[in-house]
Coordinates of C-alpha atoms in Angstrom, one line a residue:
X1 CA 23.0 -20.2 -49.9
X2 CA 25.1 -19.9 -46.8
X3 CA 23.9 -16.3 -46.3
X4 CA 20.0 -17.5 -47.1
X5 CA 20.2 -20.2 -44.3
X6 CA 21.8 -18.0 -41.5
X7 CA 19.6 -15.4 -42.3
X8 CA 16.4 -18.1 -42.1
X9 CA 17.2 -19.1 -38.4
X10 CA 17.7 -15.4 -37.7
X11 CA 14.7 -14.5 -38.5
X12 CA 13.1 -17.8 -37.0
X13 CA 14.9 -16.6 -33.7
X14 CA 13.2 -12.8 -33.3
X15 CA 10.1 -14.8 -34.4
X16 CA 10.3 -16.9 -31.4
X17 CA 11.4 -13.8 -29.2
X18 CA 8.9 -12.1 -30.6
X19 CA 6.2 -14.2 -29.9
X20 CA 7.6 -14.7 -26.2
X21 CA 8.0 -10.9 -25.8
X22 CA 4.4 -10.4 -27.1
X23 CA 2.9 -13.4 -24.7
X24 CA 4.4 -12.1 -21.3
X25 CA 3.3 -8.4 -22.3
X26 CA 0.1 -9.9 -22.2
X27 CA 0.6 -11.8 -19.0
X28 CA 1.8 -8.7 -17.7
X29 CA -1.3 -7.1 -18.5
X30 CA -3.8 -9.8 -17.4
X31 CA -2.2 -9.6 -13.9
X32 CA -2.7 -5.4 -13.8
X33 CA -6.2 -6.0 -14.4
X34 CA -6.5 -8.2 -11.9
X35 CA -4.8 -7.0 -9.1
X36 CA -6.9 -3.3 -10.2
X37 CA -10.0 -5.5 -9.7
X38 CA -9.2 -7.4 -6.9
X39 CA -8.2 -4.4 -4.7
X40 CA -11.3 -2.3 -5.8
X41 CA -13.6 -5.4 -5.4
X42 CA -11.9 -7.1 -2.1
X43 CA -9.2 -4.9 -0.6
X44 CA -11.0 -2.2 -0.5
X45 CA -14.4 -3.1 1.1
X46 CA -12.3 -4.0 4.2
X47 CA -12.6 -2.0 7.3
X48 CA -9.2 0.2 7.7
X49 CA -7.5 -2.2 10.6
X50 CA -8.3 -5.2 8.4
X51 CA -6.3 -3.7 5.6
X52 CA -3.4 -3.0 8.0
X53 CA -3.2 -6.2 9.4
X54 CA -3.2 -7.5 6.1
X55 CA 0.6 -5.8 5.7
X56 CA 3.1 -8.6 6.6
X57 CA 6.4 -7.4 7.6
X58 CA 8.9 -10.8 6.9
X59 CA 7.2 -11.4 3.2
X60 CA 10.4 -11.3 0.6
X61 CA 8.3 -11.7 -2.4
X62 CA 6.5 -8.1 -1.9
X63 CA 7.9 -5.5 -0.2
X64 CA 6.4 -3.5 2.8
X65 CA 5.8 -0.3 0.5
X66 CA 4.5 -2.4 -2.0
X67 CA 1.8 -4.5 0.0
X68 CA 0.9 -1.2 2.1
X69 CA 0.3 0.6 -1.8
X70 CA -1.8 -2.9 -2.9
X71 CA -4.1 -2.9 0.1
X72 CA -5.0 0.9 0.6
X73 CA -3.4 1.7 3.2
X74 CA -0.8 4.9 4.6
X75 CA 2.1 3.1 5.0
X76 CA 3.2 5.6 7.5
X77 CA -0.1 4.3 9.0
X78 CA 0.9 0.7 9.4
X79 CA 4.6 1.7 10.6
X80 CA 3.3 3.0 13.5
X81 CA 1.5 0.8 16.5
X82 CA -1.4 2.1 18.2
X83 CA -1.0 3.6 21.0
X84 CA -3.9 4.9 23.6
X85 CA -3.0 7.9 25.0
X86 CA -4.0 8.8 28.9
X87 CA -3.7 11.8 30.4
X88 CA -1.9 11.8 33.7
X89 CA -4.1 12.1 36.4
X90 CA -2.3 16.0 37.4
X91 CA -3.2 16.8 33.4
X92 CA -6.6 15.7 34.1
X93 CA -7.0 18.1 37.4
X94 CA -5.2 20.8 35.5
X95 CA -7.8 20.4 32.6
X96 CA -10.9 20.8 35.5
X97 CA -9.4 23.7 37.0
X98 CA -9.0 25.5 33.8
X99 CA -13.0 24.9 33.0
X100 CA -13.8 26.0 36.8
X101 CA -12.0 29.1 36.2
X102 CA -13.4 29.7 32.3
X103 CA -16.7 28.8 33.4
X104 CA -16.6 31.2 36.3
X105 CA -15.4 34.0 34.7
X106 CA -15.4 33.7 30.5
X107 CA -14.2 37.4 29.5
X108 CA -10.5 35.8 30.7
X109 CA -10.5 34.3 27.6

């Protein structure tokens, strides 16, 4: 009898843990389809710099890898600011001189 009862809130426990278990695996899944959805659906259809400013760099729930992964985006991509580059004005005369020379006498090469 004392064997029979230990053993019946034994097994009433992995019943209950079982049933938990088996619920948030199916949470767990819910949420994959979801978030598969919603960045096909949403995430996706955004133009690239959209996405990027979408990355916030002080969250603590989701980390920068992670976000940069959920919204598409390089992460190497969103790292990075951009920068316009201009050529100094002696590249730029440099650059003309070279044509004016090429265009005057192409078999240089």
């Amino acid at each position: 009898m004392v064997f029979e009862k230990k053993t019946s809130e034994t097994e009433k426990l992995k019943k209950e843990y079982e049933s938990k278990q088996e619920h948030l695996e199916k949470l767990v899944g819910q949420l994959t389809v979801e978030v598969d959805w919603l960045k096909k659906n949403l995430v996706l259809n955004e133009p690239l710099e959209a996405r990027k400013a979408m990355v916030e760099r002080d969250c603590d729930a989701i980390t920068f890898k992670r976000q940069a992964e959920l919204v598409g985006v390089n992460r190497t991509s969103v790292y990075r600011a951009d920068k316009e580059r201009h050529e100094s004005k002696e590249n730029v005369q440099i650059m003309h001189r070279i044509d004016e020379i090429y265009m005057l006498n192409p078999y240089f090469g």
